PDB file of C-alpha atoms and ligand atoms in Angstrom:
ATOM      1  CA  UNK A  19     -19.491 -16.194   9.668  1.00 58.00           C
ATOM      2  CA  UNK A  20     -18.705 -12.454  10.480  1.00 78.00           C
ATOM      3  CA  UNK A  21     -17.177 -10.453   7.785  1.00 91.00           C
ATOM      4  CA  UNK A  22     -13.328  -9.373   8.505  1.00 95.00           C
ATOM      5  CA  UNK A  23     -12.926  -6.022   9.734  1.00 97.00           C
ATOM      6  CA  UNK A  24     -10.001  -4.446   7.766  1.00 98.00           C
ATOM      7  CA  UNK A  25      -8.391  -1.344   7.202  1.00 98.00           C
ATOM      8  CA  UNK A  26      -6.092  -1.067   3.768  1.00 98.00           C
ATOM      9  CA  UNK A  27      -3.996   1.862   4.469  1.00 98.00           C
ATOM     10  CA  UNK A  28      -2.042   3.393   1.628  1.00 98.00           C
ATOM     11  CA  UNK A  29       0.574   6.051   0.479  1.00 98.00           C
ATOM     12  CA  UNK A  30       0.035   6.876  -3.314  1.00 98.00           C
ATOM     13  CA  UNK A  31       1.485   9.993  -5.115  1.00 98.00           C
ATOM     14  CA  UNK A  32      -0.100   9.190  -8.373  1.00 97.00           C
ATOM     15  CA  UNK A  33      -3.065   7.015  -7.676  1.00 98.00           C
ATOM     16  CA  UNK A  34      -1.886   3.420  -8.493  1.00 98.00           C
ATOM     17  CA  UNK A  35      -1.526   2.232  -5.065  1.00 98.00           C
ATOM     18  CA  UNK A  36      -4.830   3.984  -4.075  1.00 98.00           C
ATOM     19  CA  UNK A  37      -6.735   1.890  -6.816  1.00 98.00           C
ATOM     20  CA  UNK A  38      -5.146  -1.175  -5.703  1.00 99.00           C
ATOM     21  CA  UNK A  39      -5.965  -0.532  -1.868  1.00 99.00           C
ATOM     22  CA  UNK A  40      -9.649  -0.110  -2.932  1.00 98.00           C
ATOM     23  CA  UNK A  41      -9.813  -3.424  -5.063  1.00 98.00           C
ATOM     24  CA  UNK A  42      -8.220  -5.258  -1.934  1.00 98.00           C
ATOM     25  CA  UNK A  43     -10.843  -3.887   0.489  1.00 98.00           C
ATOM     26  CA  UNK A  44     -13.629  -4.605  -2.081  1.00 98.00           C
ATOM     27  CA  UNK A  45     -11.935  -8.009  -2.041  1.00 98.00           C
ATOM     28  CA  UNK A  46     -12.227  -8.603   1.752  1.00 98.00           C
ATOM     29  CA  UNK A  47     -15.619  -7.657   1.893  1.00 97.00           C
ATOM     30  CA  UNK A  48     -17.902  -5.099   3.634  1.00 97.00           C
ATOM     31  CA  UNK A  49     -16.343  -4.040   6.549  1.00 97.00           C
ATOM     32  CA  UNK A  50     -13.029  -3.227   4.861  1.00 98.00           C
ATOM     33  CA  UNK A  51     -11.953   0.430   4.462  1.00 98.00           C
ATOM     34  CA  UNK A  52      -9.169   1.826   1.952  1.00 98.00           C
ATOM     35  CA  UNK A  53      -7.764   4.845   3.763  1.00 98.00           C
ATOM     36  CA  UNK A  54      -4.711   6.941   3.199  1.00 98.00           C
ATOM     37  CA  UNK A  55      -1.768   7.404   5.948  1.00 98.00           C
ATOM     38  CA  UNK A  56      -3.436  10.705   6.709  1.00 98.00           C
ATOM     39  CA  UNK A  57      -7.208   9.134   7.170  1.00 98.00           C
ATOM     40  CA  UNK A  58      -6.004   5.629   8.843  1.00 98.00           C
ATOM     41  CA  UNK A  59      -5.491   7.288  12.345  1.00 97.00           C
ATOM     42  CA  UNK A  60      -4.826   5.173  15.488  1.00 94.00           C
ATOM     43  CA  UNK A  61      -8.958   5.442  16.112  1.00 94.00           C
ATOM     44  CA  UNK A  62      -9.612   4.061  12.840  1.00 94.00           C
ATOM     45  CA  UNK A  63      -7.429   0.892  12.780  1.00 95.00           C
ATOM     46  CA  UNK A  64      -8.365  -0.046  16.546  1.00 92.00           C
ATOM     47  CA  UNK A  65     -10.591  -2.347  16.125  1.00 91.00           C
ATOM     48  CA  UNK A  66      -9.766  -3.730  12.787  1.00 96.00           C
ATOM     49  CA  UNK A  67      -9.051  -7.513  12.689  1.00 96.00           C
ATOM     50  CA  UNK A  68      -6.472  -7.003  10.035  1.00 98.00           C
ATOM     51  CA  UNK A  69      -4.264  -4.144   8.909  1.00 98.00           C
ATOM     52  CA  UNK A  70      -3.101  -4.237   5.281  1.00 98.00           C
ATOM     53  CA  UNK A  71      -0.789  -1.678   3.992  1.00 98.00           C
ATOM     54  CA  UNK A  72       0.835  -0.656   1.074  1.00 99.00           C
ATOM     55  CA  UNK A  73       3.050   1.937  -0.814  1.00 98.00           C
ATOM     56  CA  UNK A  74       4.694   2.848  -4.288  1.00 98.00           C
ATOM     57  CA  UNK A  75       8.339   1.143  -4.831  1.00 98.00           C
ATOM     58  CA  UNK A  76      10.550   4.701  -5.336  1.00 98.00           C
ATOM     59  CA  UNK A  77      13.952   4.507  -5.933  1.00 96.00           C
ATOM     60  CA  UNK A  78      13.953   0.802  -5.561  1.00 98.00           C
ATOM     61  CA  UNK A  79      12.197   0.917  -1.863  1.00 98.00           C
ATOM     62  CA  UNK A  80       9.561   2.333   0.464  1.00 98.00           C
ATOM     63  CA  UNK A  81       9.829   5.747  -0.427  1.00 98.00           C
ATOM     64  CA  UNK A  82      12.026   8.054   1.724  1.00 96.00           C
ATOM     65  CA  UNK A  83      11.168  11.694   2.738  1.00 95.00           C
ATOM     66  CA  UNK A  84      14.050  12.360   0.484  1.00 96.00           C
ATOM     67  CA  UNK A  85      12.743  10.719  -2.459  1.00 96.00           C
ATOM     68  CA  UNK A  86       9.404  12.449  -1.759  1.00 97.00           C
ATOM     69  CA  UNK A  87      10.635  15.865  -1.738  1.00 96.00           C
ATOM     70  CA  UNK A  88      12.801  14.861  -4.910  1.00 95.00           C
ATOM     71  CA  UNK A  89       9.733  13.948  -6.819  1.00 94.00           C
ATOM     72  CA  UNK A  90       7.964  17.074  -5.678  1.00 94.00           C
ATOM     73  CA  UNK A  91      10.994  19.383  -6.819  1.00 94.00           C
ATOM     74  CA  UNK A  92      11.685  17.516  -9.859  1.00 91.00           C
ATOM     75  CA  UNK A  93       8.386  16.195 -11.172  1.00 81.00           C
ATOM     76  CA  UNK A  94       9.704  15.106 -14.689  1.00 83.00           C
ATOM     77  CA  UNK A  95       7.290  13.736 -17.081  1.00 86.00           C
ATOM     78  CA  UNK A  96       4.662  12.896 -14.606  1.00 88.00           C
ATOM     79  CA  UNK A  97       1.160  13.332 -15.945  1.00 90.00           C
ATOM     80  CA  UNK A  98       0.010  15.065 -12.561  1.00 91.00           C
ATOM     81  CA  UNK A  99       1.969  16.555  -9.451  1.00 93.00           C
ATOM     82  CA  UNK A 100       2.394  13.644  -6.846  1.00 96.00           C
ATOM     83  CA  UNK A 101      -0.192  13.872  -4.015  1.00 96.00           C
ATOM     84  CA  UNK A 102       1.945  14.568  -0.974  1.00 97.00           C
ATOM     85  CA  UNK A 103      -0.922  15.359   1.037  1.00 96.00           C
ATOM     86  CA  UNK A 104      -0.784  12.255   3.005  1.00 97.00           C
ATOM     87  CA  UNK A 105       2.109  11.139   5.251  1.00 97.00           C
ATOM     88  CA  UNK A 106       4.867   8.342   3.961  1.00 98.00           C
ATOM     89  CA  UNK A 107       3.872   4.854   4.651  1.00 98.00           C
ATOM     90  CA  UNK A 108       7.604   4.866   6.563  1.00 98.00           C
ATOM     91  CA  UNK A 109       6.009   7.889   8.628  1.00 97.00           C
ATOM     92  CA  UNK A 110       3.049   6.100   9.414  1.00 98.00           C
ATOM     93  CA  UNK A 111       4.426   2.983  10.447  1.00 98.00           C
ATOM     94  CA  UNK A 112       6.848   4.673  13.034  1.00 97.00           C
ATOM     95  CA  UNK A 113       3.709   6.067  14.420  1.00 97.00           C
ATOM     96  CA  UNK A 114       1.735   2.636  14.590  1.00 97.00           C
ATOM     97  CA  UNK A 115       0.459   1.792  18.019  1.00 95.00           C
ATOM     98  CA  UNK A 116       1.594  -1.641  19.189  1.00 95.00           C
ATOM     99  CA  UNK A 117      -1.211  -4.146  18.409  1.00 93.00           C
ATOM    100  CA  UNK A 118      -2.433  -7.767  18.170  1.00 90.00           C
ATOM    101  CA  UNK A 119      -4.267  -8.079  14.934  1.00 94.00           C
ATOM    102  CA  UNK A 120      -3.215  -9.690  11.723  1.00 98.00           C
ATOM    103  CA  UNK A 121      -1.277  -7.752   9.014  1.00 98.00           C
ATOM    104  CA  UNK A 122      -0.321  -8.104   5.083  1.00 98.00           C
ATOM    105  CA  UNK A 123       1.723  -5.741   3.015  1.00 98.00           C
ATOM    106  CA  UNK A 124       1.549  -5.089  -0.780  1.00 99.00           C
ATOM    107  CA  UNK A 125       3.504  -2.208  -3.023  1.00 98.00           C
ATOM    108  CA  UNK A 126       3.275  -1.219  -6.433  1.00 98.00           C
ATOM    109  CA  UNK A 127       5.956  -1.308  -8.958  1.00 98.00           C
ATOM    110  CA  UNK A 128       7.303  -1.535 -12.502  1.00 98.00           C
ATOM    111  CA  UNK A 129       7.979  -4.809 -13.602  1.00 96.00           C
ATOM    112  CA  UNK A 130      11.408  -5.558 -12.321  1.00 89.00           C
ATOM    113  CA  UNK A 131      13.581  -6.605 -10.576  1.00 93.00           C
ATOM    114  CA  UNK A 132      14.010  -2.902  -9.456  1.00 97.00           C
ATOM    115  CA  UNK A 133      13.553  -3.248  -5.573  1.00 98.00           C
ATOM    116  CA  UNK A 134      10.255  -3.601  -3.456  1.00 98.00           C
ATOM    117  CA  UNK A 135       8.412  -1.961  -0.529  1.00 98.00           C
ATOM    118  CA  UNK A 136       5.960  -4.735   0.696  1.00 98.00           C
ATOM    119  CA  UNK A 137       8.581  -6.569   2.622  1.00 98.00           C
ATOM    120  CA  UNK A 138       9.736  -3.736   4.637  1.00 98.00           C
ATOM    121  CA  UNK A 139       6.243  -2.729   5.337  1.00 98.00           C
ATOM    122  CA  UNK A 140       5.734  -6.435   6.569  1.00 98.00           C
ATOM    123  CA  UNK A 141       8.366  -6.559   8.683  1.00 98.00           C
ATOM    124  CA  UNK A 142       7.607  -2.966  10.457  1.00 98.00           C
ATOM    125  CA  UNK A 143       3.940  -4.297  11.088  1.00 98.00           C
ATOM    126  CA  UNK A 144       5.352  -7.623  12.493  1.00 98.00           C
ATOM    127  CA  UNK A 145       7.493  -5.614  14.690  1.00 97.00           C
ATOM    128  CA  UNK A 146       4.631  -3.716  16.284  1.00 97.00           C
ATOM    129  CA  UNK A 147       3.038  -6.994  16.752  1.00 97.00           C
ATOM    130  CA  UNK A 148       0.771  -7.655  13.791  1.00 98.00           C
ATOM    131  CA  UNK A 149       1.415 -11.145  12.872  1.00 97.00           C
ATOM    132  CA  UNK A 150       1.755 -11.767   9.200  1.00 98.00           C
ATOM    133  CA  UNK A 151      -1.065 -13.414   7.510  1.00 97.00           C
ATOM    134  CA  UNK A 152      -0.236 -13.485   3.846  1.00 97.00           C
ATOM    135  CA  UNK A 153       3.369 -13.207   1.903  1.00 97.00           C
ATOM    136  CA  UNK A 154       3.997  -9.465   0.801  1.00 98.00           C
ATOM    137  CA  UNK A 155       2.854  -8.887  -2.640  1.00 98.00           C
ATOM    138  CA  UNK A 156       3.750  -6.422  -5.558  1.00 98.00           C
ATOM    139  CA  UNK A 157       1.382  -5.216  -8.316  1.00 98.00           C
ATOM    140  CA  UNK A 158       2.709  -4.139 -11.656  1.00 98.00           C
ATOM    141  CA  UNK A 159       2.188  -0.887 -13.420  1.00 98.00           C
ATOM    142  CA  UNK A 160       2.903  -0.595 -17.103  1.00 97.00           C
ATOM    143  CA  UNK A 161       4.871   2.596 -17.003  1.00 94.00           C
ATOM    144  CA  UNK A 162       6.915   4.824 -14.789  1.00 94.00           C
ATOM    145  CA  UNK A 163       3.871   6.483 -13.112  1.00 96.00           C
ATOM    146  CA  UNK A 164       1.124   3.806 -14.154  1.00 96.00           C
ATOM    147  CA  UNK A 165      -1.201   2.823 -15.278  1.00 97.00           C
ATOM    148  CA  UNK A 166      -1.610  -0.562 -13.572  1.00 98.00           C
ATOM    149  CA  UNK A 167      -1.018  -3.348 -15.889  1.00 98.00           C
ATOM    150  CA  UNK A 168      -4.238  -5.202 -17.491  1.00 98.00           C
ATOM    151  CA  UNK A 169      -5.608  -7.709 -14.602  1.00 98.00           C
ATOM    152  CA  UNK A 170      -3.847  -6.223 -11.639  1.00 98.00           C
ATOM    153  CA  UNK A 171      -6.908  -4.512 -10.224  1.00 98.00           C
ATOM    154  CA  UNK A 172      -8.736  -7.931 -10.542  1.00 98.00           C
ATOM    155  CA  UNK A 173      -5.500  -9.804  -8.838  1.00 98.00           C
ATOM    156  CA  UNK A 174      -5.724  -7.337  -6.187  1.00 98.00           C
ATOM    157  CA  UNK A 175      -9.344  -7.925  -5.309  1.00 98.00           C
ATOM    158  CA  UNK A 176      -8.699 -11.892  -5.543  1.00 98.00           C
ATOM    159  CA  UNK A 177      -5.689 -11.144  -3.053  1.00 98.00           C
ATOM    160  CA  UNK A 178      -8.183  -9.439  -0.677  1.00 98.00           C
ATOM    161  CA  UNK A 179     -10.923 -12.186  -0.784  1.00 98.00           C
ATOM    162  CA  UNK A 180      -7.882 -14.920  -0.277  1.00 98.00           C
ATOM    163  CA  UNK A 181      -6.849 -12.958   3.014  1.00 98.00           C
ATOM    164  CA  UNK A 182     -10.417 -12.604   3.974  1.00 97.00           C
ATOM    165  CA  UNK A 183     -10.862 -16.519   3.814  1.00 96.00           C
ATOM    166  CA  UNK A 184      -7.636 -17.187   5.425  1.00 95.00           C
ATOM    167  CA  UNK A 185      -8.579 -14.797   8.316  1.00 95.00           C
ATOM    168  CA  UNK A 186     -12.248 -16.243   9.059  1.00 85.00           C
TER     169      UNK A 186
HETATM  170  C1  FMN B 204      10.287   8.896  -9.446  1.00 91.33           C
HETATM  171  C2  FMN B 204       9.892   7.457  -9.572  1.00 91.33           C
HETATM  172  C3  FMN B 204      10.898   6.384  -9.071  1.00 91.33           C
HETATM  173  C4  FMN B 204      10.499   5.249  -9.177  1.00 91.33           C
HETATM  174  N1  FMN B 204      11.202   4.014  -8.794  1.00 91.33           N
HETATM  175  C5  FMN B 204      10.717   2.814  -9.019  1.00 91.33           C
HETATM  176  C6  FMN B 204      11.651   1.734  -8.566  1.00 91.33           C
HETATM  177  O1  FMN B 204      12.891   1.902  -8.285  1.00 91.33           O
HETATM  178  N2  FMN B 204      11.229   0.376  -8.782  1.00 91.33           N
HETATM  179  C7  FMN B 204       9.956   0.035  -9.102  1.00 91.33           C
HETATM  180  O2  FMN B 204       9.839  -0.887  -9.398  1.00 91.33           O
HETATM  181  N3  FMN B 204       9.224   1.011  -9.660  1.00 91.33           N
HETATM  182  C8  FMN B 204       9.534   2.402  -9.396  1.00 91.33           C
HETATM  183  N4  FMN B 204       8.910   3.459  -9.704  1.00 91.33           N
HETATM  184  C9  FMN B 204       7.227   2.967 -10.179  1.00 91.33           C
HETATM  185  C10 FMN B 204       6.322   3.382  -9.343  1.00 91.33           C
HETATM  186  O3  FMN B 204       6.609   2.111  -8.159  1.00 91.33           O
HETATM  187  C11 FMN B 204       4.857   3.105  -9.609  1.00 91.33           C
HETATM  188  O4  FMN B 204       4.659   3.839 -10.754  1.00 91.33           O
HETATM  189  C12 FMN B 204       3.841   2.958  -8.581  1.00 91.33           C
HETATM  190  O5  FMN B 204       2.693   2.245  -9.008  1.00 91.33           O
HETATM  191  C13 FMN B 204       3.490   4.451  -8.389  1.00 91.33           C
HETATM  192  O6  FMN B 204       2.413   4.307  -7.300  1.00 91.33           O
HETATM  193  P1  FMN B 204       1.268   5.551  -6.773  1.00 91.33           P
HETATM  194  O7  FMN B 204       0.850   5.985  -8.428  1.00 91.33           O
HETATM  195  O8  FMN B 204       0.833   4.979  -5.929  1.00 91.33           O
HETATM  196  O9  FMN B 204       2.280   6.648  -6.368  1.00 91.33           O
HETATM  197  C14 FMN B 204       9.114   4.660  -9.792  1.00 91.33           C
HETATM  198  C15 FMN B 204       8.273   5.746 -10.169  1.00 91.33           C
HETATM  199  C16 FMN B 204       8.750   7.157  -9.868  1.00 91.33           C
HETATM  200  C17 FMN B 204       7.685   8.169 -10.687  1.00 91.33           C
END
């Protein structure tokens, strides 16, 4: 069986979502790549069987431009400045060309319930024509800025593997 061609695209200000994206890509297999919203251009996603997209939950939802500006202006107790070098997932989804592949969505968040981002991502992907292949999932960090809770990287890898099996 051919391995699944996948792009796992992420927005990540402090690296937690990027780490999960890489683990999901590892789980999917050798033809899966984890790319930031800056790297995942229309050309890079054009021949993907599945687009997996993820972002952190900030202010109870998918980060808005206002929230990104707020964390830039008020970094608070952040261990490092936020990485705002790549666009917001919202912006990336707004520019996503219509397609016919499969999709899946994830987010990273504190242990809640303090909102979600994955369902909003899933809805935008579906509206662009990418049929949902999995239920949106959240991966959990231990503190406001991370790190990921023990076992979450492994859970992400397993989720990616399950997704690949569902698509084969
Ligand atoms: C300013 C700020 C606001 C946050 N708001 C929420 C929230 O509303 N709900 C939640 O579950 N987690 C919230 N978090 C936790 C982040 O979702 C979590 O740290 C996430 O993994 C960050 O991802 P990143 O490292 O990829 O940027 C917040 C974190 C920060 C720094």
